[in-house]
Tab-separated table of C-alpha atoms and ligand atoms in Angstrom:
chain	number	residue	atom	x	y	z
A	1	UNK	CA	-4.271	20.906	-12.941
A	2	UNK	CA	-3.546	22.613	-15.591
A	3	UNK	CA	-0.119	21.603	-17.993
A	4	UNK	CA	1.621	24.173	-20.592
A	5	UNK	CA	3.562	23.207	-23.897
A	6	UNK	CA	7.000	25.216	-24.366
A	7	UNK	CA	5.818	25.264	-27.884
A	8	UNK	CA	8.765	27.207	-28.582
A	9	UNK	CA	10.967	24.120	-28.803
A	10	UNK	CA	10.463	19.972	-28.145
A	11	UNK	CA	10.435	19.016	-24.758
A	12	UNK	CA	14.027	17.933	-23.245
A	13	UNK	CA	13.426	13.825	-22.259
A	14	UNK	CA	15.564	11.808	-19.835
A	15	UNK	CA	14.897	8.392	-19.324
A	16	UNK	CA	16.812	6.564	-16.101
A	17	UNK	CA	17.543	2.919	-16.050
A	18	UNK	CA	18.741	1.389	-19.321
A	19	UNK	CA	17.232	-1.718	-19.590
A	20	UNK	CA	14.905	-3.859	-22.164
A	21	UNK	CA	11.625	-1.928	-20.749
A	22	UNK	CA	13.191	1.863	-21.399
A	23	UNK	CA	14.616	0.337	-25.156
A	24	UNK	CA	11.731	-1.634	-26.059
A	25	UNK	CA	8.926	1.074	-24.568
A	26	UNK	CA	10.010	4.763	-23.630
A	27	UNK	CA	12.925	5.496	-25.993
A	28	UNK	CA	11.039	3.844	-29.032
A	29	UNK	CA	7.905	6.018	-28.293
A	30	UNK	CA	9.783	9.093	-27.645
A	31	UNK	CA	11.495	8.479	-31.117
A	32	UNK	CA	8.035	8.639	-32.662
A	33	UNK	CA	7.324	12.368	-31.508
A	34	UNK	CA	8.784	15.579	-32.900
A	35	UNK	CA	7.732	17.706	-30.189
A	36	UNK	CA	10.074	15.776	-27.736
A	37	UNK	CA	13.736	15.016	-27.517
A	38	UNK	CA	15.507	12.273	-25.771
A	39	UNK	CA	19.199	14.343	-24.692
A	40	UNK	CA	20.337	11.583	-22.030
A	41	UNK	CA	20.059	8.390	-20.468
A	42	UNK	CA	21.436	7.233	-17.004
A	43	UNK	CA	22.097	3.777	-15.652
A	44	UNK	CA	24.199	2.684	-12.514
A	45	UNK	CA	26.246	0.873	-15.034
A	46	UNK	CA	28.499	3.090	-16.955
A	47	UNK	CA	28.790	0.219	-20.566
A	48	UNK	CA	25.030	-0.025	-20.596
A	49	UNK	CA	24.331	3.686	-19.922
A	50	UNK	CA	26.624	4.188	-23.143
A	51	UNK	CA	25.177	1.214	-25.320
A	52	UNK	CA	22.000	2.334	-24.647
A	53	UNK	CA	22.663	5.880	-25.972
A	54	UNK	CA	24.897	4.458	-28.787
A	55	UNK	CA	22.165	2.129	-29.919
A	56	UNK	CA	19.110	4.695	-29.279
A	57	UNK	CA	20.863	7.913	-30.595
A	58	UNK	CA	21.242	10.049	-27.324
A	59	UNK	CA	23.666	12.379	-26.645
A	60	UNK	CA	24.690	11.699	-24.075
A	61	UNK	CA	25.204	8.735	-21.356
A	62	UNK	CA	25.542	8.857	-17.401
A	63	UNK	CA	25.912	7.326	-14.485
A	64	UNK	CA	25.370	9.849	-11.834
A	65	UNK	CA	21.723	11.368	-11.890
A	66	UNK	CA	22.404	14.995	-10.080
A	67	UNK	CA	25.115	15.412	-12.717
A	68	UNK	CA	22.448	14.306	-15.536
A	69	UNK	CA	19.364	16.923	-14.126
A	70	UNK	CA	22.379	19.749	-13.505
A	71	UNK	CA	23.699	19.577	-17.221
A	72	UNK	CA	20.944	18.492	-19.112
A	73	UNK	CA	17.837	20.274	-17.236
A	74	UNK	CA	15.080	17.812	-18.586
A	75	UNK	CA	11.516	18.888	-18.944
A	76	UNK	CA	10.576	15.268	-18.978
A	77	UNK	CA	12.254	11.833	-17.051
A	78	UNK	CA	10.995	8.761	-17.656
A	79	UNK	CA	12.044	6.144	-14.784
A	80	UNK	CA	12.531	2.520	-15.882
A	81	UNK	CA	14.945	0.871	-13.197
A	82	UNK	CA	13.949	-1.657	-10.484
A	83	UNK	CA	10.906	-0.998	-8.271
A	84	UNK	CA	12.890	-0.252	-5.163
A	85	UNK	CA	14.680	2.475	-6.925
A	86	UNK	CA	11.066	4.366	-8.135
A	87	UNK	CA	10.280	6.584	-5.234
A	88	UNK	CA	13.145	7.699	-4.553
A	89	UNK	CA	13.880	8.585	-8.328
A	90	UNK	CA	10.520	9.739	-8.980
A	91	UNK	CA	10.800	12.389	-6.273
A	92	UNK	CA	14.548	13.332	-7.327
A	93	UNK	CA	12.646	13.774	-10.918
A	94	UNK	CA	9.877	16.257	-9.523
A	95	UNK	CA	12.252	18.036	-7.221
A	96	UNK	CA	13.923	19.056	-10.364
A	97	UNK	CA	10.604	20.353	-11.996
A	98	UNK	CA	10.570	17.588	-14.356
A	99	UNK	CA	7.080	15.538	-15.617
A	100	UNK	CA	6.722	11.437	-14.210
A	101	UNK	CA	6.509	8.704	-16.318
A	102	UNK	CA	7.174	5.827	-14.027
A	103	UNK	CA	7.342	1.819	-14.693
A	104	UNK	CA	4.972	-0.163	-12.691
A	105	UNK	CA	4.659	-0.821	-9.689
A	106	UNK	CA	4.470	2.721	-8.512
A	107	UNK	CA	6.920	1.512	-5.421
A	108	UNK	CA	7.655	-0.867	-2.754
A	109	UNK	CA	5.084	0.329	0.119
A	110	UNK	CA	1.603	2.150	-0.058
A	111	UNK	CA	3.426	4.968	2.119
A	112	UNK	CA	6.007	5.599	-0.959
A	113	UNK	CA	3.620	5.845	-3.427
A	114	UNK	CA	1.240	8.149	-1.098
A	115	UNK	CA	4.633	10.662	-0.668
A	116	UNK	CA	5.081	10.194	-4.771
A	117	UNK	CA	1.600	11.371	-5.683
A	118	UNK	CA	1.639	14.316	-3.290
A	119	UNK	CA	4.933	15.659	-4.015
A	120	UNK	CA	3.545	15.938	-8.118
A	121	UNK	CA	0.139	17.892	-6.905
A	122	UNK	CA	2.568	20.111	-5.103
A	123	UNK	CA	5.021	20.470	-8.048
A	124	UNK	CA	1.840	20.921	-10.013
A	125	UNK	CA	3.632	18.393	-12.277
A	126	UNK	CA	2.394	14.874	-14.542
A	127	UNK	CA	2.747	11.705	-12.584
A	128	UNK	CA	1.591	8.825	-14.353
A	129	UNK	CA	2.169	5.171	-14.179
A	130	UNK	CA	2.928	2.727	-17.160
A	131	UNK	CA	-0.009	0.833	-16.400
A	132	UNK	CA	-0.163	-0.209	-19.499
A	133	UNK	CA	-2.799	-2.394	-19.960
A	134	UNK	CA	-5.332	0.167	-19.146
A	135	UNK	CA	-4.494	2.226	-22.374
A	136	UNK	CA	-6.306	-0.959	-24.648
A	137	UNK	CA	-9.199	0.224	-26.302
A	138	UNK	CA	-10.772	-2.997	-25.464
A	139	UNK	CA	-10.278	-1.576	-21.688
A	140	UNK	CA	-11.801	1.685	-22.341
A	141	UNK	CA	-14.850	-0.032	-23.937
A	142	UNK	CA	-15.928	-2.481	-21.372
A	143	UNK	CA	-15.609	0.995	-18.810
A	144	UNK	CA	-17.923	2.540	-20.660
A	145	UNK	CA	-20.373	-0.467	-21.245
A	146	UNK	CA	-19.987	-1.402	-17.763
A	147	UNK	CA	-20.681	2.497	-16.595
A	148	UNK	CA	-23.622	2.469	-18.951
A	149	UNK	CA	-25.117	-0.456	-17.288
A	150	UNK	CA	-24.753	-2.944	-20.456
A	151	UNK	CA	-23.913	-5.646	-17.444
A	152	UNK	CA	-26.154	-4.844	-14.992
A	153	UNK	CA	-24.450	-5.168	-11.206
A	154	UNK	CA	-21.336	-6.575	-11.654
A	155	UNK	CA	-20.857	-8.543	-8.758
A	156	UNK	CA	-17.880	-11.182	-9.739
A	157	UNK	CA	-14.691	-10.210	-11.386
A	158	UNK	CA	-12.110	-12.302	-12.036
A	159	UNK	CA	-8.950	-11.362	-12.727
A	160	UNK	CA	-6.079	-13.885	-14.354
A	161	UNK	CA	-2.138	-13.076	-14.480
A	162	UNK	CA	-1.065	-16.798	-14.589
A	163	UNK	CA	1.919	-18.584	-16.258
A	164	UNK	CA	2.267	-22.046	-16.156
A	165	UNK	CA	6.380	-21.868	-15.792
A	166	UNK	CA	7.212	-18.548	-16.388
A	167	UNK	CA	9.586	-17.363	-13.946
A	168	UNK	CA	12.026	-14.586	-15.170
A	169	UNK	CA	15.518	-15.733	-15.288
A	170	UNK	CA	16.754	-12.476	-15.676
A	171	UNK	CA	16.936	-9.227	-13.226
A	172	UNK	CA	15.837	-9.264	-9.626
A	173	UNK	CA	13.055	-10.991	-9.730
A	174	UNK	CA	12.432	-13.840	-7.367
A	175	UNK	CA	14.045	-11.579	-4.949
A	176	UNK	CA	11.374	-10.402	-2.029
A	177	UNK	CA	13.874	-7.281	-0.833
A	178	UNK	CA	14.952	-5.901	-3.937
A	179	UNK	CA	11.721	-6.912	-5.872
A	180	UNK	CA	8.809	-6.402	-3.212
A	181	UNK	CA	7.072	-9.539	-3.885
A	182	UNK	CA	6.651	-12.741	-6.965
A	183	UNK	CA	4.206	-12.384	-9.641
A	184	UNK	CA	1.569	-10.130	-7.624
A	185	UNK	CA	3.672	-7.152	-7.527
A	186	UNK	CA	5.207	-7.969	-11.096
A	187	UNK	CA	2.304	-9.082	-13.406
A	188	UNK	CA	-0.874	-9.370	-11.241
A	189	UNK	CA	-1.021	-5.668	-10.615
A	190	UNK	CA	-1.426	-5.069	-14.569
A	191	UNK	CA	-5.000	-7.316	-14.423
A	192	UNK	CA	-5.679	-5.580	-11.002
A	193	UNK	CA	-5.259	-2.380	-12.504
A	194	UNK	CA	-7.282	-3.073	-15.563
A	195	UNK	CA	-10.078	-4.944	-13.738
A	196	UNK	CA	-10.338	-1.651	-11.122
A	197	UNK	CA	-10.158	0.584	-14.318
A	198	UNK	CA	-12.582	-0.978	-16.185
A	199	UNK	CA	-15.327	-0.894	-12.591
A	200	UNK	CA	-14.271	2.373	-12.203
A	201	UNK	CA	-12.035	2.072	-9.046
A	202	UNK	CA	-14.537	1.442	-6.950
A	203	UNK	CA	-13.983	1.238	-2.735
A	204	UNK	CA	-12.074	-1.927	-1.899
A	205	UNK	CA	-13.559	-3.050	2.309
A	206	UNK	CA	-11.704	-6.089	2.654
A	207	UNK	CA	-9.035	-7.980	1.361
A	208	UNK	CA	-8.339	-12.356	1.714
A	209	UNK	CA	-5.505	-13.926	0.529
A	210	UNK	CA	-3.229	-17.030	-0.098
A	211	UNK	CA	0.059	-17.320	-1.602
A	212	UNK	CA	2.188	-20.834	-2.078
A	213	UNK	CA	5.849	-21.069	-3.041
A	214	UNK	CA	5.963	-24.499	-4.274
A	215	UNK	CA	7.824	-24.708	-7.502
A	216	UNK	CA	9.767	-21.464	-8.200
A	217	UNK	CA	12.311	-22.988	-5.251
A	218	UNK	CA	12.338	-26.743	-6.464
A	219	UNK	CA	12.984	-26.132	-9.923
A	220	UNK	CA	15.326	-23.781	-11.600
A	221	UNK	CA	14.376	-23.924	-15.364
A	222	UNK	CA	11.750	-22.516	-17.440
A	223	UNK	CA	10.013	-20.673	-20.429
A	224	UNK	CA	12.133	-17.427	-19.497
A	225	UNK	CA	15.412	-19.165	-19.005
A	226	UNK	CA	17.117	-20.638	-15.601
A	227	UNK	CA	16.769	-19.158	-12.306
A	228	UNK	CA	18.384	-20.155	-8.925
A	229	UNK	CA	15.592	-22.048	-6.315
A	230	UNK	CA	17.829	-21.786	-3.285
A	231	UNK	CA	17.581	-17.745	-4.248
A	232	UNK	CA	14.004	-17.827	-4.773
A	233	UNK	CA	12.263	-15.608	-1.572
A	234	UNK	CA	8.851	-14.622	-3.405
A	235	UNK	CA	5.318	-16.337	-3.627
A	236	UNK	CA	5.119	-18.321	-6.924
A	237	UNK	CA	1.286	-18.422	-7.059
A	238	UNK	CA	-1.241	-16.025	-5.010
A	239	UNK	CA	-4.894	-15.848	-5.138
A	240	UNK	CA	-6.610	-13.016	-3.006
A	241	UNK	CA	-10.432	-12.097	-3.029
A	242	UNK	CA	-10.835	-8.271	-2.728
A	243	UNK	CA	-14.310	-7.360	-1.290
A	244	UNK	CA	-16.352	-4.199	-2.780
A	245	UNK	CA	-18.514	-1.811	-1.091
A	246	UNK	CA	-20.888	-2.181	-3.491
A	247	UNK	CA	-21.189	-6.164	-2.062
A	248	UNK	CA	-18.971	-7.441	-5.412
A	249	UNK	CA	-16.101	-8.925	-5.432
A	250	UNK	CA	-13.061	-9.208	-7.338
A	251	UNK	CA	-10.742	-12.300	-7.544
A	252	UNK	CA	-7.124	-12.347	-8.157
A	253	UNK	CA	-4.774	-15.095	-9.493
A	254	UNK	CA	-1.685	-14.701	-10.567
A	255	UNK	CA	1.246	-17.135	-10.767
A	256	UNK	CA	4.968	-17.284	-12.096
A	257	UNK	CA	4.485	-20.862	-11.915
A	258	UNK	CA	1.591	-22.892	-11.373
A	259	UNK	CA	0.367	-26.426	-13.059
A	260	UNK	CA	-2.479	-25.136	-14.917
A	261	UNK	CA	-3.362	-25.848	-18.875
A	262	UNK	CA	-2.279	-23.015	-20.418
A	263	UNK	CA	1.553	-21.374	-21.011
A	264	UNK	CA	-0.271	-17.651	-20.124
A	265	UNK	CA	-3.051	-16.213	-19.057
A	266	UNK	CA	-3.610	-12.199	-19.209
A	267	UNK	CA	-7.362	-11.301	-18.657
A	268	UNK	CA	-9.812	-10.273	-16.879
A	269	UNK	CA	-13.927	-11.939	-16.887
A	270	UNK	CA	-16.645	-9.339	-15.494
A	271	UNK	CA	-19.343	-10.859	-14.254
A	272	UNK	CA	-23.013	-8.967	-14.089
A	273	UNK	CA	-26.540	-9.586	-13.632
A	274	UNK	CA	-27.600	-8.806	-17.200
A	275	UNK	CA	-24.496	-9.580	-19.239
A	276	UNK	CA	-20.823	-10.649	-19.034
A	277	UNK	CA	-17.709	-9.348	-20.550
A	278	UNK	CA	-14.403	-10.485	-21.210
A	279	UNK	CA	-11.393	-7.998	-21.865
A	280	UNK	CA	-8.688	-8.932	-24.181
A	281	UNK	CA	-10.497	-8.605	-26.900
A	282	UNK	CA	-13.435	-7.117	-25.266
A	283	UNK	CA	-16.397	-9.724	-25.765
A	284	UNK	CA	-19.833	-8.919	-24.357
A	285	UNK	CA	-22.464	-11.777	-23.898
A	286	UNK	CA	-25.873	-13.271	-22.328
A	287	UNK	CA	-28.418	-15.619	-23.009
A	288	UNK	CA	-31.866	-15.060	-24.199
A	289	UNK	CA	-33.973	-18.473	-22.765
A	290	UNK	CA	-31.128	-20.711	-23.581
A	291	UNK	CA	-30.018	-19.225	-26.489
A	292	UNK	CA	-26.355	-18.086	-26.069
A	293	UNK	CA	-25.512	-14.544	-27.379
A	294	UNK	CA	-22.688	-12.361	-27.980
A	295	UNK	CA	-24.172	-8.765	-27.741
A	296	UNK	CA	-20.259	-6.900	-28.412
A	297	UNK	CA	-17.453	-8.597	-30.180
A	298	UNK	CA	-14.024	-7.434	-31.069
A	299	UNK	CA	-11.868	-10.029	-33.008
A	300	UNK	CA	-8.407	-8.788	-31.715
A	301	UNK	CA	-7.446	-7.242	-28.240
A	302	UNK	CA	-5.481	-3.793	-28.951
A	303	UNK	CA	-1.631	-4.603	-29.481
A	304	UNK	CA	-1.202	-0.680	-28.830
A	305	UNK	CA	-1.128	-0.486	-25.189
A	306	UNK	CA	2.285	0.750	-24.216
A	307	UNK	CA	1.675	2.958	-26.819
A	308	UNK	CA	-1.124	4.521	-25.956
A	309	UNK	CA	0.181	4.877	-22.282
A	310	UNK	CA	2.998	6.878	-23.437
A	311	UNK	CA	1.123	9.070	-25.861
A	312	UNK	CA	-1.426	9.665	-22.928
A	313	UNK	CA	1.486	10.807	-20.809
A	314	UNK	CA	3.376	13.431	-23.344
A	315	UNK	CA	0.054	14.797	-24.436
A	316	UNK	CA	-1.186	15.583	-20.794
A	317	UNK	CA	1.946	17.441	-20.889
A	318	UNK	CA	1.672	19.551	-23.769
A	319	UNK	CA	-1.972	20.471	-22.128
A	320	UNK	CA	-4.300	18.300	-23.944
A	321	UNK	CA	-6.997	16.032	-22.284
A	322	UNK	CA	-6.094	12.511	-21.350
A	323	UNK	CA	-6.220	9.988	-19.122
A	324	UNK	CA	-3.221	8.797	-17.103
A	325	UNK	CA	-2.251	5.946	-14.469
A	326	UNK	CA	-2.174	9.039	-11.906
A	327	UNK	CA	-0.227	9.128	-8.718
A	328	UNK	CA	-3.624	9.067	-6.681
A	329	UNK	CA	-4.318	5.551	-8.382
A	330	UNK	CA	-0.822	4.467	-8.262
A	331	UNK	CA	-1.300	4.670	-4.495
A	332	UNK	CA	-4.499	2.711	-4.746
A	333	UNK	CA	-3.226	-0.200	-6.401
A	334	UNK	CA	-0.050	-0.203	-4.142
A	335	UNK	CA	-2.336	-0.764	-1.153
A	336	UNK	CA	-4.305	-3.371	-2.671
A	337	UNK	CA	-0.998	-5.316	-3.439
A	338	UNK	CA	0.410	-4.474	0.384
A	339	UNK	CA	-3.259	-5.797	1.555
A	340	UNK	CA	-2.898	-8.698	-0.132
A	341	UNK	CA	0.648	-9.556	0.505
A	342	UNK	CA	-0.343	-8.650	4.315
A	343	UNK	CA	-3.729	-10.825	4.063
A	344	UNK	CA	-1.533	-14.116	2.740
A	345	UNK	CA	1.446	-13.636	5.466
A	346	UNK	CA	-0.739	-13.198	8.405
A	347	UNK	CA	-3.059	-15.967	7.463
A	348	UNK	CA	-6.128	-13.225	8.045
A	349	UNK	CA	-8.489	-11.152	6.001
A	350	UNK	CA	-7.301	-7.018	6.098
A	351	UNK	CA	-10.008	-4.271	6.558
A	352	UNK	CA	-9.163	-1.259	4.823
B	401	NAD	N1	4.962	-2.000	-17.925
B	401	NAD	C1	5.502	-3.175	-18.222
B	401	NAD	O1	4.909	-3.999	-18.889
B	401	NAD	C2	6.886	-3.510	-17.777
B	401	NAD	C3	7.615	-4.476	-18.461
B	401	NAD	C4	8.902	-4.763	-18.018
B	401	NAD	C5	9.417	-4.104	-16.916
B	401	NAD	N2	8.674	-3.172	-16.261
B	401	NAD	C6	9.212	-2.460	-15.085
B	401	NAD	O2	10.312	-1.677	-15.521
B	401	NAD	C7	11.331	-1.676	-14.537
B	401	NAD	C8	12.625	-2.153	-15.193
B	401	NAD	O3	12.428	-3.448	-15.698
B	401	NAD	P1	13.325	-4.042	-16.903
B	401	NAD	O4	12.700	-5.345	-17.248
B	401	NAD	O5	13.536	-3.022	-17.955
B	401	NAD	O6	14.690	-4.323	-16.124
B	401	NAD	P2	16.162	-4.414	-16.710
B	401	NAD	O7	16.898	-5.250	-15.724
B	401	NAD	O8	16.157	-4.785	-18.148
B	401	NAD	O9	16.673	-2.879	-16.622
B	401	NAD	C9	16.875	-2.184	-15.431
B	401	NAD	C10	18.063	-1.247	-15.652
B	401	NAD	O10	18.166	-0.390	-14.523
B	401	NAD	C11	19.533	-0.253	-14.189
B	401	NAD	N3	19.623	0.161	-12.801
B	401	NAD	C12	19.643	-0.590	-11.681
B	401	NAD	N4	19.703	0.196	-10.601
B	401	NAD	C13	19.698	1.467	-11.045
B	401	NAD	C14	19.731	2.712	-10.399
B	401	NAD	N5	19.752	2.811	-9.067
B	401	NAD	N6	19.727	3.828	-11.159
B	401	NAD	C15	19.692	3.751	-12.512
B	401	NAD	N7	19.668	2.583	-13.179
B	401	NAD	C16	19.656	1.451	-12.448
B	401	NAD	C17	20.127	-1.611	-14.483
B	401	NAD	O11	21.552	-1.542	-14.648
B	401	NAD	C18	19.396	-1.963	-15.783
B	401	NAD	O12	20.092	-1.484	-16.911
B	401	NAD	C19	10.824	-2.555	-13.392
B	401	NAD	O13	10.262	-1.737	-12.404
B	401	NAD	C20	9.738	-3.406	-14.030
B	401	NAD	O14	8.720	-3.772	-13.128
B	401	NAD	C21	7.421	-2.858	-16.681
């Protein structure tokens, strides 16, 4: 596919959905470009659509999306309100010719995120994820190392998205309906992302999982504030194996609260017949007849990485070469997380 700059004047940016990850992420990277211009902002809520602009210097606020795409005709939307609201938004975006940058997770169901990626190869438009994690250089090392061979097979991988009491006391998220699911669908897709990135998404066969809920509806207080148990309808912890068809396998855990030693853990172990690897920072090592070595060190995983997913975004749009989250890997990961969540509810492995 093939993307053209209007090089006659900077890209016209929307971003829907004014909360902390469209301040903190979209609007400050669009500030950073000159060839792009953020003209409006839409929330459901009419005082944070306005703050929002106020505090980020847009234009103009709304609270009514049709009126937003009539009036302001953006080249570019960036959708940053809560998962069960991205399909439907991300298709209202492309309907209206406009390029797809999209929180995470793509949707709520694998069928969503299928309709999302083929309505942008029909609009012939950019659909990428904010998988941001990805975008670390750390990442992009280890997928070359590991496509080089510098680990031999790599037959275990172990993901980690774990917090030890770390259940958001904010939004909708210990909410199953609104939400989709606990801290698979919220922070263990990032490491699932990154670990199939890094093995270069390679064919998932069969899928195992458990999930517990045994703290997030006992206790209502935590690291990220207080948070009502008697509300709380999604898995706190979940562990899933995902078998390869290469014979690997790749392990999942990921909690929102779970009595382990650390606060957080965000990271992902590969491990092959020659070598291992670590990814944030990416660490490569072995042993020579007992003699431990490190054969790749770097001292600091990249801080950059919602960054570098939004810059790869707005450059495949002005035409150049990069590498985004695409729609067709969007859907990917969406099954794997529907696999799993169906593997730990029915108590049985899923064949895919
Ligand atoms: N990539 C990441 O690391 C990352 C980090 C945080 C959040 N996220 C994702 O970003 C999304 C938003 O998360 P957040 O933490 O910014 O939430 P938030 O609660 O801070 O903001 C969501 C905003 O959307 C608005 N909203 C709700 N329904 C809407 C609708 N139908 N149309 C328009 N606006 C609507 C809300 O009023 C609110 O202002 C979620 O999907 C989340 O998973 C991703």
């Amino acid at each position: 596919m093939e993307f053209t700059a209007h090089a006659s004047r900077p890209l016209r940016v929307a971003i829907i959905g004014a909360g902390q990850v469209a301040e903190k992420v979209h609007a400050a990277y669009y500030a950073t470009r000159r060839d792009v211009t953020l003209v409006a902002v839409v929330d459901k809520e009419a005082e944070r659509a306005d703050a929002f602009a106020a505090r980020n210097n847009i234009a103009r606020a709304y609270t009514d999306a049709d009126e937003m795409y009539r009036l302001e005709q953006p080249d570019l939307v960036s959708i940053c309100s809560p998962n069960r609201f991205h399909s439907a938004q991300v298709l209202q975006a492309l309907q209206h010719g406009c390029h797809v940058m999209c929180e995470k997770p793509p949707a709520m169901t694998p069928p969503e995120a299928l309709a999302m990626a083929e309505a942008a190869e029909r609009a012939g438009k950019v659909l990428a994820y904010d998988f941001h994690h990805r975008f670390a250089e750390d990442c992009r090392i280890l997928r070359e190392k590991v496509a080089a061979g510098a680990l031999g097979e790599v037959y275990v991988t172990q993901a980690r998205a774990l917090r030890r009491c770390g259940v958001p006391g904010w939004g909708v998220f210990i909410d199953k309906e609104q939400q989709g699911g606990g801290p698979l669908i919220d922070i263990g897709i990032h490491m699932l992302d990154a670990a199939m990135y890094v093995l270069g998404f390679p064919q998932v066969t069969r899928v195992s999982a458990h999930q517990f809920c045994k703290i997030g509806n006992r206790k209502n207080r935590g690291l990220f504030g207080e948070w009502q148990p008697e509300k709380y309808t999604v898995e706190d912890s979940l562990f899933a194996t995902l078998e390869l068809a290469g014979g690997g396998i790749l392990r999942l855990e990921t909690s929102f609260a779970l009595n382990i030693p650390e606060e957080s853990v965000m990271n992902v172990q590969f491990c092959g017949a020659d070598a291992g690897a670590t990814l944030f920072p990416a660490h490569i090592y072995t042993d020579d007849g007992g003699k431990l070595l490190t054969l790749y060190q770097r001292q600091e995983a990249d801080s950059q990485r919602h960054h570098n997913s939004m810059k790869a975004f707005v450059d495949r749009v002005m035409g150049q070469e990069s590498d985004v989250a695409d729609g067709r890997q969007g859907y990917r990961i969406q099954q794997l997380v529907a696999a799993m969540y169906q593997a730990a509810e029915q108590g049985e492995s899923v064949t895919l």
